[in-house]
mmCIF file of C-alpha atoms in Angstrom:
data_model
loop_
_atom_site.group_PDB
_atom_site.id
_atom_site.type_symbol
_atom_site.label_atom_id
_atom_site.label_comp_id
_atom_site.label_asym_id
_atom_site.label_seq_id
_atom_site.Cartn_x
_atom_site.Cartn_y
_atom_site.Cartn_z
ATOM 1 C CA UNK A 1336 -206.389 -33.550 -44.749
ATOM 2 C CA UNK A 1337 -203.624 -35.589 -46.824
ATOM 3 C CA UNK A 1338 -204.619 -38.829 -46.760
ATOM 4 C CA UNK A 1339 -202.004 -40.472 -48.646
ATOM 5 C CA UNK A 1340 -198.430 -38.746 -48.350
ATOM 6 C CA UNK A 1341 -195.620 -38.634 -49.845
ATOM 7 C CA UNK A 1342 -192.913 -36.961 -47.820
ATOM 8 C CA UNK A 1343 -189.912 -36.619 -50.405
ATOM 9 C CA UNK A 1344 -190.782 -34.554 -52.994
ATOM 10 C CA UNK A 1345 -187.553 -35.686 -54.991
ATOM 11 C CA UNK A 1346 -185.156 -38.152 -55.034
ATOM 12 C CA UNK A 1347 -181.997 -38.497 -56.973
ATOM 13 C CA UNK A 1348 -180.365 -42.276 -57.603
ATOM 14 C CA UNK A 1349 -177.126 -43.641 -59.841
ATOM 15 C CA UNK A 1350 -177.978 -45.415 -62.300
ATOM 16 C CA UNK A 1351 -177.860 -49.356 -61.677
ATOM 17 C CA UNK A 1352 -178.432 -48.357 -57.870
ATOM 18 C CA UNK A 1353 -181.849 -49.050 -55.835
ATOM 19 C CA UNK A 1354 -184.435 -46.545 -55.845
ATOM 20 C CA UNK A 1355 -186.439 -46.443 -53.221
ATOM 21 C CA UNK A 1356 -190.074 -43.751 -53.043
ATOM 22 C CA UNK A 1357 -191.852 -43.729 -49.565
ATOM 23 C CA UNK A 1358 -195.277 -43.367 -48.905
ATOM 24 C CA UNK A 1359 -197.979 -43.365 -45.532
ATOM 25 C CA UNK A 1360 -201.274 -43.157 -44.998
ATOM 26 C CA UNK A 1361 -203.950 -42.202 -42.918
ATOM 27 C CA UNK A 1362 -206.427 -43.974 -43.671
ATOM 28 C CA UNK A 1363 -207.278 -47.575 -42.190
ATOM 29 C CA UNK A 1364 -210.187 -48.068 -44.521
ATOM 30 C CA UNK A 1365 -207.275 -48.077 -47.681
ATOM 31 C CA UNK A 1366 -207.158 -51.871 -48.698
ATOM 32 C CA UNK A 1367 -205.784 -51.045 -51.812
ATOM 33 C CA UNK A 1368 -202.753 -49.483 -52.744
ATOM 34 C CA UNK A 1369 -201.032 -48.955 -56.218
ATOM 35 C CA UNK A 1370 -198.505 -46.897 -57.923
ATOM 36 C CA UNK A 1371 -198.302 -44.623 -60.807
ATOM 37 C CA UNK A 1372 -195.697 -43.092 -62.730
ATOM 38 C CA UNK A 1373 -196.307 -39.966 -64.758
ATOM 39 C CA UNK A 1374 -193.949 -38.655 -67.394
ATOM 40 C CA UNK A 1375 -194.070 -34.836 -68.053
ATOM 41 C CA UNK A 1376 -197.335 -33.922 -70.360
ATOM 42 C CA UNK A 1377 -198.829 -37.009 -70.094
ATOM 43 C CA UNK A 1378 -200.977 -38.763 -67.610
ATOM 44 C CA UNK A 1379 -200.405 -41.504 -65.283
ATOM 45 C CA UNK A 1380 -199.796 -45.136 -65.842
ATOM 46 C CA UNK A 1381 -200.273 -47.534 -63.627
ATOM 47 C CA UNK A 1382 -197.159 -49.771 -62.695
ATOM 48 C CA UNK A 1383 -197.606 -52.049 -59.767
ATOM 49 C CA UNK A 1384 -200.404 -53.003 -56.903
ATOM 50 C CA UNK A 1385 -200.464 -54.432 -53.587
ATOM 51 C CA UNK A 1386 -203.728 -55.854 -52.173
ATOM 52 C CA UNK A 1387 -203.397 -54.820 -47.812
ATOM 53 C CA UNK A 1388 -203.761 -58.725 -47.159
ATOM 54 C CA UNK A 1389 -200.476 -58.769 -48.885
ATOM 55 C CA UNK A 1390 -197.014 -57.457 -47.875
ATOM 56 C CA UNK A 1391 -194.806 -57.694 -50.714
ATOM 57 C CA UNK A 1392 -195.535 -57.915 -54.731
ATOM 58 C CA UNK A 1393 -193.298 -57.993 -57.405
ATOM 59 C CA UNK A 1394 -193.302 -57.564 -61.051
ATOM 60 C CA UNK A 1395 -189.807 -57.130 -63.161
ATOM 61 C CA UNK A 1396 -187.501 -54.343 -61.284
ATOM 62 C CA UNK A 1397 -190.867 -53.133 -59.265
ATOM 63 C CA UNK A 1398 -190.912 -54.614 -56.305
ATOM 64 C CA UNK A 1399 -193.842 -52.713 -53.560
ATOM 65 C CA UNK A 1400 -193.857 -53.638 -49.160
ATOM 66 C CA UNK A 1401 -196.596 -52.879 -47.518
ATOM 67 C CA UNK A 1402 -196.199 -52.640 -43.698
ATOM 68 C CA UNK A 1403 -200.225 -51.910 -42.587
ATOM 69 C CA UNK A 1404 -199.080 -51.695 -38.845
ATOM 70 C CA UNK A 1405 -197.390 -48.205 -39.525
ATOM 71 C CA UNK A 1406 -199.432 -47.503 -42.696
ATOM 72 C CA UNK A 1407 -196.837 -47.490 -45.071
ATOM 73 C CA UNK A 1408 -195.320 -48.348 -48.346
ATOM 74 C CA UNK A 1409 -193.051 -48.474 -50.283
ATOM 75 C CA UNK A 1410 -191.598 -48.541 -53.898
ATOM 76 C CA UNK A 1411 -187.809 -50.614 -54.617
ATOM 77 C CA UNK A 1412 -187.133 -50.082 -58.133
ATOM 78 C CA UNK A 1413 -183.719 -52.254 -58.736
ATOM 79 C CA UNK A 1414 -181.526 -51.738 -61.062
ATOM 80 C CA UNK A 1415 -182.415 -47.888 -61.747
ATOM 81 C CA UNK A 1416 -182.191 -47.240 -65.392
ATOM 82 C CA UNK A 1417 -182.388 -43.420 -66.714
ATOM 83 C CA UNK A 1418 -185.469 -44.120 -68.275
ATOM 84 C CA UNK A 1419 -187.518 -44.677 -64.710
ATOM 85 C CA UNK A 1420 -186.916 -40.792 -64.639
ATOM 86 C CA UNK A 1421 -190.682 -39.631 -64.012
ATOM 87 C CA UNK A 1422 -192.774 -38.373 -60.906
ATOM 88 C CA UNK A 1423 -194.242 -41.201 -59.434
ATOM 89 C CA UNK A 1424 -197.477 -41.476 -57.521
ATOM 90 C CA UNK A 1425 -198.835 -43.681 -54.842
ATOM 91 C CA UNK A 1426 -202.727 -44.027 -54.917
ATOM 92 C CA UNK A 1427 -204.709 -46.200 -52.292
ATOM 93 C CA UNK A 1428 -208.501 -47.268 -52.451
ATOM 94 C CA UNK A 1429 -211.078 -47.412 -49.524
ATOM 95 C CA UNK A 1430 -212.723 -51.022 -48.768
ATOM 96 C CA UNK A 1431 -216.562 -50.532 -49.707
ATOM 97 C CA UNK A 1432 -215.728 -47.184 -51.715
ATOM 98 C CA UNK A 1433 -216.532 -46.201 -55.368
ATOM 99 C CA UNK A 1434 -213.266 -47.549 -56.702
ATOM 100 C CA UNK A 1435 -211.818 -43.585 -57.285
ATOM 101 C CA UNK A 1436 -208.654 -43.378 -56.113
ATOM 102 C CA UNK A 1437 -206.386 -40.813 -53.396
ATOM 103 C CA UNK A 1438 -203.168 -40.019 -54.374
ATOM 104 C CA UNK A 1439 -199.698 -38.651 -52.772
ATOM 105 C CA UNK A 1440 -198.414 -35.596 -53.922
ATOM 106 C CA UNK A 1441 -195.532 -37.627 -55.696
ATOM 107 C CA UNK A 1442 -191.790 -38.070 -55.638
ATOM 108 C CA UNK A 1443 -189.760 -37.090 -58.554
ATOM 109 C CA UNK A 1444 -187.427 -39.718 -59.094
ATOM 110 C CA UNK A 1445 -183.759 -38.526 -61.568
ATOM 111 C CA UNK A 1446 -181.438 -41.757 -62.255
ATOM 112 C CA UNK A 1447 -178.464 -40.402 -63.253
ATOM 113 C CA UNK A 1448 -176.688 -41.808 -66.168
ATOM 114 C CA UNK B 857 -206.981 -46.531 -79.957
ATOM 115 C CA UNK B 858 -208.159 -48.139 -77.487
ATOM 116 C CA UNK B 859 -206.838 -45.703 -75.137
ATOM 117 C CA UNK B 860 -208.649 -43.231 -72.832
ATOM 118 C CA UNK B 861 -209.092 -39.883 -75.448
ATOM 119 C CA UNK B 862 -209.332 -36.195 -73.954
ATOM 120 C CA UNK B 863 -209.716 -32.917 -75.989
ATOM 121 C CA UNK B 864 -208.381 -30.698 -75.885
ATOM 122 C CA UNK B 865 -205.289 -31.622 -74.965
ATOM 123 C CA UNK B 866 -204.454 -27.575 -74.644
ATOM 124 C CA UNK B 867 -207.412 -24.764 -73.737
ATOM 125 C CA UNK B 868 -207.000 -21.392 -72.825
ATOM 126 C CA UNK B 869 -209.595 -18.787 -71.731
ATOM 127 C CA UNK B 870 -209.969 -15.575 -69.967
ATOM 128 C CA UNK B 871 -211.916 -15.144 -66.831
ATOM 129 C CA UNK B 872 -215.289 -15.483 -66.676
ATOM 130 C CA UNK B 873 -215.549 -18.148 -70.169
ATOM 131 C CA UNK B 874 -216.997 -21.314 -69.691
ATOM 132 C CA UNK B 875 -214.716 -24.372 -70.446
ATOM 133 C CA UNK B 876 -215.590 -27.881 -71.701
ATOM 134 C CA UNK B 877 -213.455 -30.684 -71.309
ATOM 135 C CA UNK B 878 -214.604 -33.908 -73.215
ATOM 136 C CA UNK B 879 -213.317 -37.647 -72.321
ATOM 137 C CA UNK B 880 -213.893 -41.045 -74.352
ATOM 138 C CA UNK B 881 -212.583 -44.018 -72.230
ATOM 139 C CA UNK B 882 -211.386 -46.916 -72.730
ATOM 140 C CA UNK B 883 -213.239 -49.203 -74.934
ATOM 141 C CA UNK B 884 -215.394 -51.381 -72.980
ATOM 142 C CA UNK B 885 -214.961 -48.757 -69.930
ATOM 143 C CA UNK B 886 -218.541 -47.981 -68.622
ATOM 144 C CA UNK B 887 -217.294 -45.850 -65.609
ATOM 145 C CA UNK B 888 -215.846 -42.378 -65.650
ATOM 146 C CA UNK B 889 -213.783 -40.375 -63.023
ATOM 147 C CA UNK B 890 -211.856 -36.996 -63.483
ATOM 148 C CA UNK B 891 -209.084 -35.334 -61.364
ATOM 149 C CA UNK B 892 -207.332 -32.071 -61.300
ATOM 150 C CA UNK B 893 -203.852 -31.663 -60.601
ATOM 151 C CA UNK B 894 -202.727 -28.133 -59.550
ATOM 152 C CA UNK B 895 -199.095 -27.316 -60.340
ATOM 153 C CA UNK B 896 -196.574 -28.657 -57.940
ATOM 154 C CA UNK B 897 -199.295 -31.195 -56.168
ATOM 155 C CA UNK B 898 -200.597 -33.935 -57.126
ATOM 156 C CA UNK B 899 -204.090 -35.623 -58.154
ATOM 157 C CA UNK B 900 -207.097 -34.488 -56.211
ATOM 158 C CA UNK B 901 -210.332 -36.316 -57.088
ATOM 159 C CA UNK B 902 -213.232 -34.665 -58.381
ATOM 160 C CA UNK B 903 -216.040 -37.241 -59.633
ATOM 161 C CA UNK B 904 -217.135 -40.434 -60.610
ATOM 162 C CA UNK B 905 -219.615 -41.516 -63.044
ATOM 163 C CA UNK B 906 -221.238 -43.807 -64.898
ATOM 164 C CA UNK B 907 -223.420 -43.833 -68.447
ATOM 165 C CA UNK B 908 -225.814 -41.006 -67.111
ATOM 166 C CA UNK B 909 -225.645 -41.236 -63.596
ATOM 167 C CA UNK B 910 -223.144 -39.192 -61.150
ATOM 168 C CA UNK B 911 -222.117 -41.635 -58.770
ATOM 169 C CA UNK B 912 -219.773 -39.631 -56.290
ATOM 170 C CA UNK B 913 -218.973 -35.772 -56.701
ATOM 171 C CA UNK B 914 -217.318 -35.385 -53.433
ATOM 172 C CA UNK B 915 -214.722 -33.953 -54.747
ATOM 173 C CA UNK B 916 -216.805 -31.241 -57.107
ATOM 174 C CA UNK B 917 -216.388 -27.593 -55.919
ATOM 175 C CA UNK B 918 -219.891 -27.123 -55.158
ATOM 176 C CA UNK B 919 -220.364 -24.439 -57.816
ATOM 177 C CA UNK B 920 -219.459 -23.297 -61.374
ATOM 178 C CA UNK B 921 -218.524 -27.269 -62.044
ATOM 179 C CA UNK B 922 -220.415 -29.912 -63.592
ATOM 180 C CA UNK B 923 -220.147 -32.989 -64.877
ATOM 181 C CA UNK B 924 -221.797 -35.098 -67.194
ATOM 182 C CA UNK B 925 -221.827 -39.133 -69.000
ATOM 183 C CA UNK B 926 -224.414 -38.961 -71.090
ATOM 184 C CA UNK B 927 -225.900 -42.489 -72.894
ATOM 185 C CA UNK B 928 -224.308 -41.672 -76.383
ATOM 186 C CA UNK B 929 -220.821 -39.633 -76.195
ATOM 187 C CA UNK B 930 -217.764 -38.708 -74.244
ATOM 188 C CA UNK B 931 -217.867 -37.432 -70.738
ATOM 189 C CA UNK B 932 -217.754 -33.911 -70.389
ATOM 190 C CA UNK B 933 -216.505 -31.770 -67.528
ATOM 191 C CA UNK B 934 -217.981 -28.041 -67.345
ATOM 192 C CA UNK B 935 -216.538 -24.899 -65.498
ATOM 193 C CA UNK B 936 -217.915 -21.924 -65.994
ATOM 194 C CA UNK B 937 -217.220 -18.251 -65.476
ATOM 195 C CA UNK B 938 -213.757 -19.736 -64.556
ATOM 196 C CA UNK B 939 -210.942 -17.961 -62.535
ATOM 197 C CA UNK B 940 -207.465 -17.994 -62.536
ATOM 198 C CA UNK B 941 -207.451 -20.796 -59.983
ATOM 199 C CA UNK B 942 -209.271 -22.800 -62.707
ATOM 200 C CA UNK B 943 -205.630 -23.139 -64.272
ATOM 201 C CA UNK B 944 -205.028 -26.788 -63.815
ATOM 202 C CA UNK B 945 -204.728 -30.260 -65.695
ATOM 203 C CA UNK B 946 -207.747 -31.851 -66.057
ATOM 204 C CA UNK B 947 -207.183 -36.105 -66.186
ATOM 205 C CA UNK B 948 -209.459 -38.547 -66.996
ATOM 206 C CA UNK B 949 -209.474 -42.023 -66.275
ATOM 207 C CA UNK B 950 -211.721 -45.227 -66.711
ATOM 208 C CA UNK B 951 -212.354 -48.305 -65.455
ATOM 209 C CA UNK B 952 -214.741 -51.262 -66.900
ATOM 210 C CA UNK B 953 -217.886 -52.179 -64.723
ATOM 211 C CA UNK B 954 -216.370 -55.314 -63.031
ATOM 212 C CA UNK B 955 -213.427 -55.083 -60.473
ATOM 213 C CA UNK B 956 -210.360 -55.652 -62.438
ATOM 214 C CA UNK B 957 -207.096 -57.738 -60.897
ATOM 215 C CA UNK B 958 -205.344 -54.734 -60.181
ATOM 216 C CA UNK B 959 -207.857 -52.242 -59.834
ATOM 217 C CA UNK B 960 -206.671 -50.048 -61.627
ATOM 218 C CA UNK B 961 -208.006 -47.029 -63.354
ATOM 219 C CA UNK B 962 -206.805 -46.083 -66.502
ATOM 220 C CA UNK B 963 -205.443 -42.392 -67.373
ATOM 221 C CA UNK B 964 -205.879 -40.224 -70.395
ATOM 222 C CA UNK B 965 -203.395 -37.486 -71.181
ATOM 223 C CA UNK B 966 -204.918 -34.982 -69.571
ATOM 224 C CA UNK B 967 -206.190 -31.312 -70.929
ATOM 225 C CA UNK B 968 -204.278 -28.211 -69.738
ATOM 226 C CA UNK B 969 -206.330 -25.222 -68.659
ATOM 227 C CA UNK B 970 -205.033 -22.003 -68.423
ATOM 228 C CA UNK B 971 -207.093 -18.740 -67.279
ATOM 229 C CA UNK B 972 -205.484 -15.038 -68.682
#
């Protein structure tokens, strides 16, 4: 039972242009949601949050929307440099849990030079 | 550095060989929490803890794996008599005691086990 999915498994974007990663959940007890990027052979690091009484949070070129009527989220990374090449992960947390996380499956995102 | 340690970084046994996977987190960190991530998917949680107590294993197979935080010394993750299946990388993250702004756990680099 995915409880956090991430539909696109890869996604391919010009450099300069907006990426945009996709992700929906199951889960109404999620009130906290948060994304990850992973590089190959290393392990995740976190890049941006959103708490669910929230819709929108921004930090730099990271920009995440939450829309908790159809349990989904999503990721606008604008302008796409090469270097934001990396599998990203979106992660949510239950209200009341033990603060471990659920993750997506992940989107690998190539900005082309 | 201050950063969340693993070793090794690299282990490979054969079927049936026990493996132990060690994790120092972050300084300050009190809580513990490892995840395996099979090839091609992505994290799946395994279990929390804190100094000496296991706080959630939902997410332990139920045998062959253990897990430990003892008072004095990394974290250490057990499999024994592993399979081929085993073959995964191992990431551990921490967290400090008290709710951070972002909630956010923080990741090591993971150890790479392969099974021959």
């Amino acid at each position: 039972d995915q409880q956090v999915k991430q539909n696109s498994p890869s996604l391919s974007v010009q450099e300069g242009r907006i990426s945009i990663l996709n992700c929906d959940y199951t889960n109404s007890m999620f009130d906290y949601f948060l994304w990850y990027k992973k590089y190959p052979a290393e392990g995740p690091t976190f890049l941006i949050s959103i708490s669910s009484i929230k819709d929108k949070n921004e930090d730099g070129r990271f920009t995440v929307f939450l829309n908790k009527s159809a349990k989904h989220l999503s990721l606008h990374i604008v302008p796409s440099q090469p270097g934001d090449s990396a599998v990203y992960f979106c992660a949510a947390r239950a209200s009341g849990s033990a603060r471990q996380l659920t993750f997506g499956s992940g989107t690998q995102l190539t900005v082309l030079p | 550095n201050a950063g969340v340690m693993q070793n090794p970084r690299h282990l490979v046994r054969r079927r049936g060989q026990e493996a132990r996977l060690r994790c120092s987190p972050m300084k300050g960190h009190s809580h513990v929490y490892w995840y395996r991530q099979l090839p091609e998917e992505g994290l799946k949680f395994m279990v929390y803890l804190q100094k000496e107590n296991i706080i959630d294993e939902s997410g332990m197979p139920k045998e062959r794996f253990s897990a430990e935080f003892p008072k004095e010394g990394p974290s250490i993750l057990r499999i024994q008599q592993v399979v081929r299946g085993d073959s995964a990388a191992y990431f551990c993250a921490s967290s400090p005691g008290t709710q951070t702004n972002t909630g956010e756990l923080f990741f090591g680099e993971g150890s790479r086990l392969t099974v021959l």
